[in-house]
PDB file of C-alpha atoms in Angstrom:
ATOM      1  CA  UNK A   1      12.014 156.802  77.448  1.00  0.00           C
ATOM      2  CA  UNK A   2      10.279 157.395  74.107  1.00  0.00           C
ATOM      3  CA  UNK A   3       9.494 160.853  75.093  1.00  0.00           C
ATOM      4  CA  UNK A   4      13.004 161.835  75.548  1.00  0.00           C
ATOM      5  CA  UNK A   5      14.555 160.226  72.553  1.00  0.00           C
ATOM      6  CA  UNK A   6      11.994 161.630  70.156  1.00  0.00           C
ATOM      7  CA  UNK A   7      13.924 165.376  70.206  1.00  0.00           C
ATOM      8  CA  UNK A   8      16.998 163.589  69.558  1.00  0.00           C
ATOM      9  CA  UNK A   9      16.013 161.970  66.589  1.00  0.00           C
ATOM     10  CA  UNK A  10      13.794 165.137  65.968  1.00  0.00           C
ATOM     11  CA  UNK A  11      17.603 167.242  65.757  1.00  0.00           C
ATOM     12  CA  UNK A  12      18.958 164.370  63.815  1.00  0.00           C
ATOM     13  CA  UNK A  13      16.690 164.325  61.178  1.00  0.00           C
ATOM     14  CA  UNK A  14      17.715 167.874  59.377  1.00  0.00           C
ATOM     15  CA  UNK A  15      21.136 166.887  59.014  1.00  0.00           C
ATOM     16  CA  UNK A  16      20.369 162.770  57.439  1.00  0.00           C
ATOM     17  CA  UNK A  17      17.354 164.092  55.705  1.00  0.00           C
ATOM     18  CA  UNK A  18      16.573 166.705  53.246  1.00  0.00           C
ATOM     19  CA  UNK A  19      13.744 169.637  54.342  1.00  0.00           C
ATOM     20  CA  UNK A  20      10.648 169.608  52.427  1.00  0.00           C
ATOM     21  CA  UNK A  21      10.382 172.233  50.053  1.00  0.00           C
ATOM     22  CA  UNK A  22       7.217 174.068  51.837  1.00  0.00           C
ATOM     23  CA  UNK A  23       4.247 175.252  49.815  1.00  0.00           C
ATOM     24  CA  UNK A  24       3.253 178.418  49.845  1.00  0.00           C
ATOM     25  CA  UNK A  25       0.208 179.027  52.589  1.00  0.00           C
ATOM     26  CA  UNK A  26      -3.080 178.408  52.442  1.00  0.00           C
ATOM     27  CA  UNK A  27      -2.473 175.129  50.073  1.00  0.00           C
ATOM     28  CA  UNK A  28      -3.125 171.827  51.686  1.00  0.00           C
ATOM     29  CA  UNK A  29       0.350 169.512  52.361  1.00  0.00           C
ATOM     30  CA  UNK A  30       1.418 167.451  49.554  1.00  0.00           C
ATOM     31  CA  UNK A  31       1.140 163.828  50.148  1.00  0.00           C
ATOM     32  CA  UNK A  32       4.814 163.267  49.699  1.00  0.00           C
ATOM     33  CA  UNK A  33       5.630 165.128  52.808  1.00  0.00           C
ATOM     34  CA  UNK A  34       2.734 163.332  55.101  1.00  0.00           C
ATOM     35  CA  UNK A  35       5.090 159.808  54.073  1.00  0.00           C
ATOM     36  CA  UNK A  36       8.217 161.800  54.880  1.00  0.00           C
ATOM     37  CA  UNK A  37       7.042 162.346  57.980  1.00  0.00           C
ATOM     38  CA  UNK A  38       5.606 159.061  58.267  1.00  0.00           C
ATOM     39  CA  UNK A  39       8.452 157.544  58.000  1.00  0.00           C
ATOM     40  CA  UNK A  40      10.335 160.092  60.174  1.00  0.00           C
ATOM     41  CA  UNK A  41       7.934 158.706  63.174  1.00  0.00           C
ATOM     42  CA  UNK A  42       8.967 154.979  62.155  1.00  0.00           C
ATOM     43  CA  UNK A  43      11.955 155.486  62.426  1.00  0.00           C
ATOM     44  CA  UNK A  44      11.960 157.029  65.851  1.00  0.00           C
ATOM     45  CA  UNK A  45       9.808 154.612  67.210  1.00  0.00           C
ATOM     46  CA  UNK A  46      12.266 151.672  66.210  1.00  0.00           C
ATOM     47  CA  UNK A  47      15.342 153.370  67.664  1.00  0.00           C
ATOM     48  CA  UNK A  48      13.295 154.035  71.034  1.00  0.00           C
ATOM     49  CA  UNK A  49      12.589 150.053  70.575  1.00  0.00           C
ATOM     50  CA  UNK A  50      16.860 149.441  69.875  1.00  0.00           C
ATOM     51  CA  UNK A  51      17.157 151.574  73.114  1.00  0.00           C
ATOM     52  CA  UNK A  52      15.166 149.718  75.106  1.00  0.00           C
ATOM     53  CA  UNK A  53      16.312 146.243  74.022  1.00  0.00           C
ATOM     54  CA  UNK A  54      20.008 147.000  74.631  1.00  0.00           C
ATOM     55  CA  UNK A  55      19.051 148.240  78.034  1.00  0.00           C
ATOM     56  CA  UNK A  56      16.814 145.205  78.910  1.00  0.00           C
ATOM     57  CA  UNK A  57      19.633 143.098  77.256  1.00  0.00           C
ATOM     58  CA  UNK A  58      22.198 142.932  80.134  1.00  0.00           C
ATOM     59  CA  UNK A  59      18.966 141.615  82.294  1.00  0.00           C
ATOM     60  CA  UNK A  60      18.972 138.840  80.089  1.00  0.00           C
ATOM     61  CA  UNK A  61      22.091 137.759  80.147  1.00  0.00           C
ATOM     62  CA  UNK A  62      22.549 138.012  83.786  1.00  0.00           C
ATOM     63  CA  UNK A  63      19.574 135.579  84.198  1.00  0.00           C
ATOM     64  CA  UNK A  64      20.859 133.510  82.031  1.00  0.00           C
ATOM     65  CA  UNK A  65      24.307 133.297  83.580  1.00  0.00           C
ATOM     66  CA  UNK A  66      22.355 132.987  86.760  1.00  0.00           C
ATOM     67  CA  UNK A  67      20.686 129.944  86.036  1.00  0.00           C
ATOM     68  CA  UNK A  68      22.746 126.463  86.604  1.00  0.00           C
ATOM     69  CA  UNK A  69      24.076 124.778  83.782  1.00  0.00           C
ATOM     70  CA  UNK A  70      22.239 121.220  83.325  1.00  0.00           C
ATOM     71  CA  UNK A  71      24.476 118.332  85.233  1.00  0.00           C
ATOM     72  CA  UNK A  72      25.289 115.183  83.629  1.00  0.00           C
ATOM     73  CA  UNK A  73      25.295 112.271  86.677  1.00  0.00           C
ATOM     74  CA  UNK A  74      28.888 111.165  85.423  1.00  0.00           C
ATOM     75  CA  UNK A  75      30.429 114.226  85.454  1.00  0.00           C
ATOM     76  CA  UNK A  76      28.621 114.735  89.194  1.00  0.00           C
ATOM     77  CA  UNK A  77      30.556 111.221  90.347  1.00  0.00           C
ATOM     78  CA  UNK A  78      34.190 112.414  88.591  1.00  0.00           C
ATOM     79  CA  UNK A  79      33.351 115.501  90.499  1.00  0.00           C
ATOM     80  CA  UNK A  80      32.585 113.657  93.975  1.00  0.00           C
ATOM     81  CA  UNK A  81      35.694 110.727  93.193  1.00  0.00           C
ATOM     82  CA  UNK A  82      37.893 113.615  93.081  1.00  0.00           C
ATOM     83  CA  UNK A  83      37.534 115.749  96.051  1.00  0.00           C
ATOM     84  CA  UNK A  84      37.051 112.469  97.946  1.00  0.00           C
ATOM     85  CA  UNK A  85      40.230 111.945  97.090  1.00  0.00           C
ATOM     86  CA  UNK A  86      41.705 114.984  97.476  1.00  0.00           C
ATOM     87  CA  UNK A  87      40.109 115.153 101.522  1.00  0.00           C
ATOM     88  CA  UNK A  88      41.871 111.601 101.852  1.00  0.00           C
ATOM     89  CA  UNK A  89      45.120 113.363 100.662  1.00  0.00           C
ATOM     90  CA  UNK A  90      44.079 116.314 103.044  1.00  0.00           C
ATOM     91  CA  UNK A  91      43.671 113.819 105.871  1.00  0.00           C
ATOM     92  CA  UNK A  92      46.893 111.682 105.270  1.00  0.00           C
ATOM     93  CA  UNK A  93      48.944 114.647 105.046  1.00  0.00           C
ATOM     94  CA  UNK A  94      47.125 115.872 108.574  1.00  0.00           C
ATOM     95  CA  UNK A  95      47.923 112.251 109.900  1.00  0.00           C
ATOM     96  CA  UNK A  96      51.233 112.073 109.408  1.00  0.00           C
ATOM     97  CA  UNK A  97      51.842 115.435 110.653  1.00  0.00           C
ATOM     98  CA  UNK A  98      50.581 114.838 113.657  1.00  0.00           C
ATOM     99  CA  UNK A  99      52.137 111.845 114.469  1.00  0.00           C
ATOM    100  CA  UNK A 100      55.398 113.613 113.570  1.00  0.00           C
ATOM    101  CA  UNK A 101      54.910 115.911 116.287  1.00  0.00           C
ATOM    102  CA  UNK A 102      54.001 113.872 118.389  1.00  0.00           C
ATOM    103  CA  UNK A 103      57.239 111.112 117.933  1.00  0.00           C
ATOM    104  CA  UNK A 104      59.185 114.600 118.172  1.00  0.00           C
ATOM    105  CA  UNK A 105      56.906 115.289 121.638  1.00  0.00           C
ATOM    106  CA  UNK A 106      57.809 112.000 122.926  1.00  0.00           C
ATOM    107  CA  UNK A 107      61.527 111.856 121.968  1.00  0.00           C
ATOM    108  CA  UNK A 108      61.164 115.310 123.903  1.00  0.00           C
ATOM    109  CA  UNK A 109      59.477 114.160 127.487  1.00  0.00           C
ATOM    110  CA  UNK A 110      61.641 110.891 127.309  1.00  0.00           C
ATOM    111  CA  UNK A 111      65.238 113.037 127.000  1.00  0.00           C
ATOM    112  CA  UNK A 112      63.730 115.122 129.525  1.00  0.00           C
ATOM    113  CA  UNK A 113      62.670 112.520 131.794  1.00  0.00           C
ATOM    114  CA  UNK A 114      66.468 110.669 131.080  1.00  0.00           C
ATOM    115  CA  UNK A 115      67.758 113.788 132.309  1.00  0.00           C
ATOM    116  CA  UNK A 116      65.795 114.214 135.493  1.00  0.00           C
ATOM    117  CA  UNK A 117      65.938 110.573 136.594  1.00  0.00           C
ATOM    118  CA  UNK A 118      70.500 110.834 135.453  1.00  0.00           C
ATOM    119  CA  UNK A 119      70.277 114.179 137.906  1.00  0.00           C
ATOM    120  CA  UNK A 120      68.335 112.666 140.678  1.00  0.00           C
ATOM    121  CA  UNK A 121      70.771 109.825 140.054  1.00  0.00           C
ATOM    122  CA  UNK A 122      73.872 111.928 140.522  1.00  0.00           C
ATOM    123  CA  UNK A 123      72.390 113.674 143.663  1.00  0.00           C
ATOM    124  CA  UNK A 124      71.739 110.236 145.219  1.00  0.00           C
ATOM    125  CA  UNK A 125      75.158 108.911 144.640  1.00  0.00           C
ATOM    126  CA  UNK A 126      76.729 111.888 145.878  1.00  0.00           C
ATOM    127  CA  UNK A 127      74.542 112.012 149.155  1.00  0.00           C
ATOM    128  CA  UNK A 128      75.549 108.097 149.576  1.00  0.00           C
ATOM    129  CA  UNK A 129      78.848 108.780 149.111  1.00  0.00           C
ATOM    130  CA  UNK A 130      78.921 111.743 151.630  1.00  0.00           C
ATOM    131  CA  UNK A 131      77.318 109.462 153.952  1.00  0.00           C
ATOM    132  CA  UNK A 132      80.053 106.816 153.270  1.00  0.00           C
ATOM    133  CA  UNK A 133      82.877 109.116 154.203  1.00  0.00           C
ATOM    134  CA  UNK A 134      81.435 110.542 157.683  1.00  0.00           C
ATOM    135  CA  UNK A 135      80.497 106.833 158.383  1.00  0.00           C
ATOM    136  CA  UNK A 136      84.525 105.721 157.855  1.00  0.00           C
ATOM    137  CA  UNK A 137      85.637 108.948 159.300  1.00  0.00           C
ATOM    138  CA  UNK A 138      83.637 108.680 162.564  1.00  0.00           C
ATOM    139  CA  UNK A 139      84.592 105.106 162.254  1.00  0.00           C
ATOM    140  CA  UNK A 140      88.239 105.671 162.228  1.00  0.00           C
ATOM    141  CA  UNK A 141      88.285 108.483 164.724  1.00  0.00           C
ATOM    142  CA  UNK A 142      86.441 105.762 167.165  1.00  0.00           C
ATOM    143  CA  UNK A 143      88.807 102.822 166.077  1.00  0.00           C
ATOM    144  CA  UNK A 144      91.979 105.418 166.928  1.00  0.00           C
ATOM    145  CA  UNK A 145      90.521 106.577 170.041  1.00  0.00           C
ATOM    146  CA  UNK A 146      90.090 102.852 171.097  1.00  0.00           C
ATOM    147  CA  UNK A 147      93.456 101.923 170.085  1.00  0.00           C
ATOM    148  CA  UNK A 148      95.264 104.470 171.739  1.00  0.00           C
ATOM    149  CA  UNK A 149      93.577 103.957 175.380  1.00  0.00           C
ATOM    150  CA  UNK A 150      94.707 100.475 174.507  1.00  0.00           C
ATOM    151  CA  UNK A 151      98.262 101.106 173.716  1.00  0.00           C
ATOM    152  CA  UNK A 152      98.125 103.788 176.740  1.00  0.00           C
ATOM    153  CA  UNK A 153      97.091 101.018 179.290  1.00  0.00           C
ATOM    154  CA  UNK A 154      99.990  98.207 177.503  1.00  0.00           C
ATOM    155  CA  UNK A 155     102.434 100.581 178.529  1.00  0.00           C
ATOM    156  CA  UNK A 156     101.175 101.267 181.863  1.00  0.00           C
ATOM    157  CA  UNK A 157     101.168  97.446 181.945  1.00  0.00           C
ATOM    158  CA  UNK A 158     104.613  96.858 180.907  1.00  0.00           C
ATOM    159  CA  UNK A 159     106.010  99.521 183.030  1.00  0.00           C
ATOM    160  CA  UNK A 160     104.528  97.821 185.956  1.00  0.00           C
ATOM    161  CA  UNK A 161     105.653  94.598 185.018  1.00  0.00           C
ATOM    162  CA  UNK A 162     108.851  95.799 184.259  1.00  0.00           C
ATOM    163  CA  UNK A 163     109.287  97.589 187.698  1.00  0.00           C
ATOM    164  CA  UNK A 164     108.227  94.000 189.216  1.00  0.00           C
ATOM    165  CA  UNK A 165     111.161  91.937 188.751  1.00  0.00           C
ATOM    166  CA  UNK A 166     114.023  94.595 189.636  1.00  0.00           C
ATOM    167  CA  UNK A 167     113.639  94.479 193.536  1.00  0.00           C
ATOM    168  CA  UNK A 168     114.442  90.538 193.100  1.00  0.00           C
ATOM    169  CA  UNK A 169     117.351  90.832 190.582  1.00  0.00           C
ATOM    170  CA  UNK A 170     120.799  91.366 191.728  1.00  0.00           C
ATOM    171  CA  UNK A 171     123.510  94.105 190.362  1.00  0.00           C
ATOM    172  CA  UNK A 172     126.647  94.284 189.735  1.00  0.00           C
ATOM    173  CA  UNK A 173     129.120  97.307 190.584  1.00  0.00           C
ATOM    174  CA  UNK A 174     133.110  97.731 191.116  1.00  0.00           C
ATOM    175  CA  UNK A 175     135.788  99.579 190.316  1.00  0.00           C
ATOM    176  CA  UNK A 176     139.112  98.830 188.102  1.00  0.00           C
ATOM    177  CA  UNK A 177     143.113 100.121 188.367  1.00  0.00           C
ATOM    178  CA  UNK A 178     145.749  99.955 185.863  1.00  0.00           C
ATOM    179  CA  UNK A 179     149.361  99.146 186.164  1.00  0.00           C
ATOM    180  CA  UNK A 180     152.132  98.957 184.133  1.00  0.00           C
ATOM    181  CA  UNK A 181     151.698  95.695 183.727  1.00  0.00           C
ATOM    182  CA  UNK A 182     148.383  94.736 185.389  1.00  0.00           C
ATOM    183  CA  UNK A 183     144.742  95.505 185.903  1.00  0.00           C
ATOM    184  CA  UNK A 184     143.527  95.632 189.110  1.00  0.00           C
ATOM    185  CA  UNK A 185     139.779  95.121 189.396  1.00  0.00           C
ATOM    186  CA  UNK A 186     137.323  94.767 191.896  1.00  0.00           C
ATOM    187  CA  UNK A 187     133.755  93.967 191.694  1.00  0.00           C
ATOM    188  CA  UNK A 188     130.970  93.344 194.144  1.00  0.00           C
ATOM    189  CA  UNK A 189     127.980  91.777 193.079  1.00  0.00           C
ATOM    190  CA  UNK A 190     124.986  91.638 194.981  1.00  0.00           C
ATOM    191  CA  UNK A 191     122.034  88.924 194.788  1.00  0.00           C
ATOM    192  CA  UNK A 192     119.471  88.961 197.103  1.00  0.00           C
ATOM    193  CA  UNK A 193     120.545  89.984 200.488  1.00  0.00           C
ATOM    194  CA  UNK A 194     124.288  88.487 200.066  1.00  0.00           C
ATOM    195  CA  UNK A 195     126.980  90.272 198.474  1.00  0.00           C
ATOM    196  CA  UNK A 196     130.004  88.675 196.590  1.00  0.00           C
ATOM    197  CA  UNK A 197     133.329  90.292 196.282  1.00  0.00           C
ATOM    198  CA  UNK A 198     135.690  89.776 193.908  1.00  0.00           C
ATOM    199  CA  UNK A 199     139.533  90.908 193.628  1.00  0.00           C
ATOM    200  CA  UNK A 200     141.487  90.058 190.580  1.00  0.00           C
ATOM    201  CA  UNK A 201     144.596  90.882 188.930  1.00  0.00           C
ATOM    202  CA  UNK A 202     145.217  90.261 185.398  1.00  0.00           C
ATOM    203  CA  UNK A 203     148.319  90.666 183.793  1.00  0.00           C
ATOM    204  CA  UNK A 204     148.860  92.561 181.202  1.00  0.00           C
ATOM    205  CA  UNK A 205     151.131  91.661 177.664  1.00  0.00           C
ATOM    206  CA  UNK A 206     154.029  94.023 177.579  1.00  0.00           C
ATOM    207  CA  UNK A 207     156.002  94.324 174.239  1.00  0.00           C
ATOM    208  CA  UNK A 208     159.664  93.744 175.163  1.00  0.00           C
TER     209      UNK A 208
END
């Protein structure tokens, strides 16, 4: 590093320094140019120094910043207080969401299950009612059926019965004639096995 910043400051030098006024040859140097260049050398040597200070400076600091500040025990159990209670918050606000969901999961599954047990509900009724109906239709159908045989063997009943009594009965027939001034009428009327006749003549009013 030295090496290479010597012919930099070497350059420099002519332009912030003055040149020597050389001696002619084959006199020895003058003592004011040995300090000149004395001090030339110096002053190379404590730049190459500056160099290498502001290039191990960065090192430095970068330790430095590397190395933990010292803790103080209160400011340790501020530190630990706080995020404790900042997990709690965490937590609660975890909590409560999930027992939100889960109210909203159960109101869920119970109108579901509402619905499913009204539909099965419904389906039941209707099937009972169905059943109802063809029980009071086949029910009816038998009752009519029943009713009508009976009403078909009254009648045969009553015509017998009916039919029974007119052998025994007697009946009545005759014939009538009209005058001018009377009605002739005869009638024979049977009963049993002996007939009656009867002849009458009935006057009638005349307008005179």
């Amino acid at each position: 590093m030295q090496e290479m910043d010597q012919p930099e400051n070497t350059d420099e030098r002519p332009e912030e320094e003055p040149q020597p006024q050389r001696e002619p040859t084959g006199s020895p140097p003058a003592p004011r140019a040995l300090e000149v260049k004395a001090e030339a050398n110096n002053a190379n040597t404590v730049e190459a120094k500056k160099v290498d200070n502001a290039n191990e400076g960065p090192k430095k600091i970068l330790q430095h910043k590397s190395r933990p500040p010292p803790r103080d025990p209160e400011v340790v159990k501020i530190q630990a207080w706080w995020r404790g209670i900042l997990v709690r918050r965490s937590l609660l606000f975890a909590a409560l969401g999930a027992l939100t969901i889960q109210r909203w999961w159960k109101q869920i599954r119970m109108r579901a299950l509402e619905a499913r047990r009204r539909a099965v509900l419904e389906a039941f009724t209707r099937k009972e009612w169905a059943a109802v109906r063809l029980q009071a239709w086949v029910r009816m159908w038998r009752i009519r059926l029943r009713y009508c045989r009976l009403l078909h063997a009254a009648r045969i009943i009553q015509g017998h019965w009916r039919c029974r009594p007119c052998g025994s009965r007697g009946f009545i027939k005759g014939h009538y004639r009209v005058t001018a001034n009377q009605l002739h009428l005869e009638l024979e009327i049977v009963l049993g096995s002996e007939p009656c006749i009867v002849s009458e003549c009935i006057p009638l009013p005349v307008k005179q």
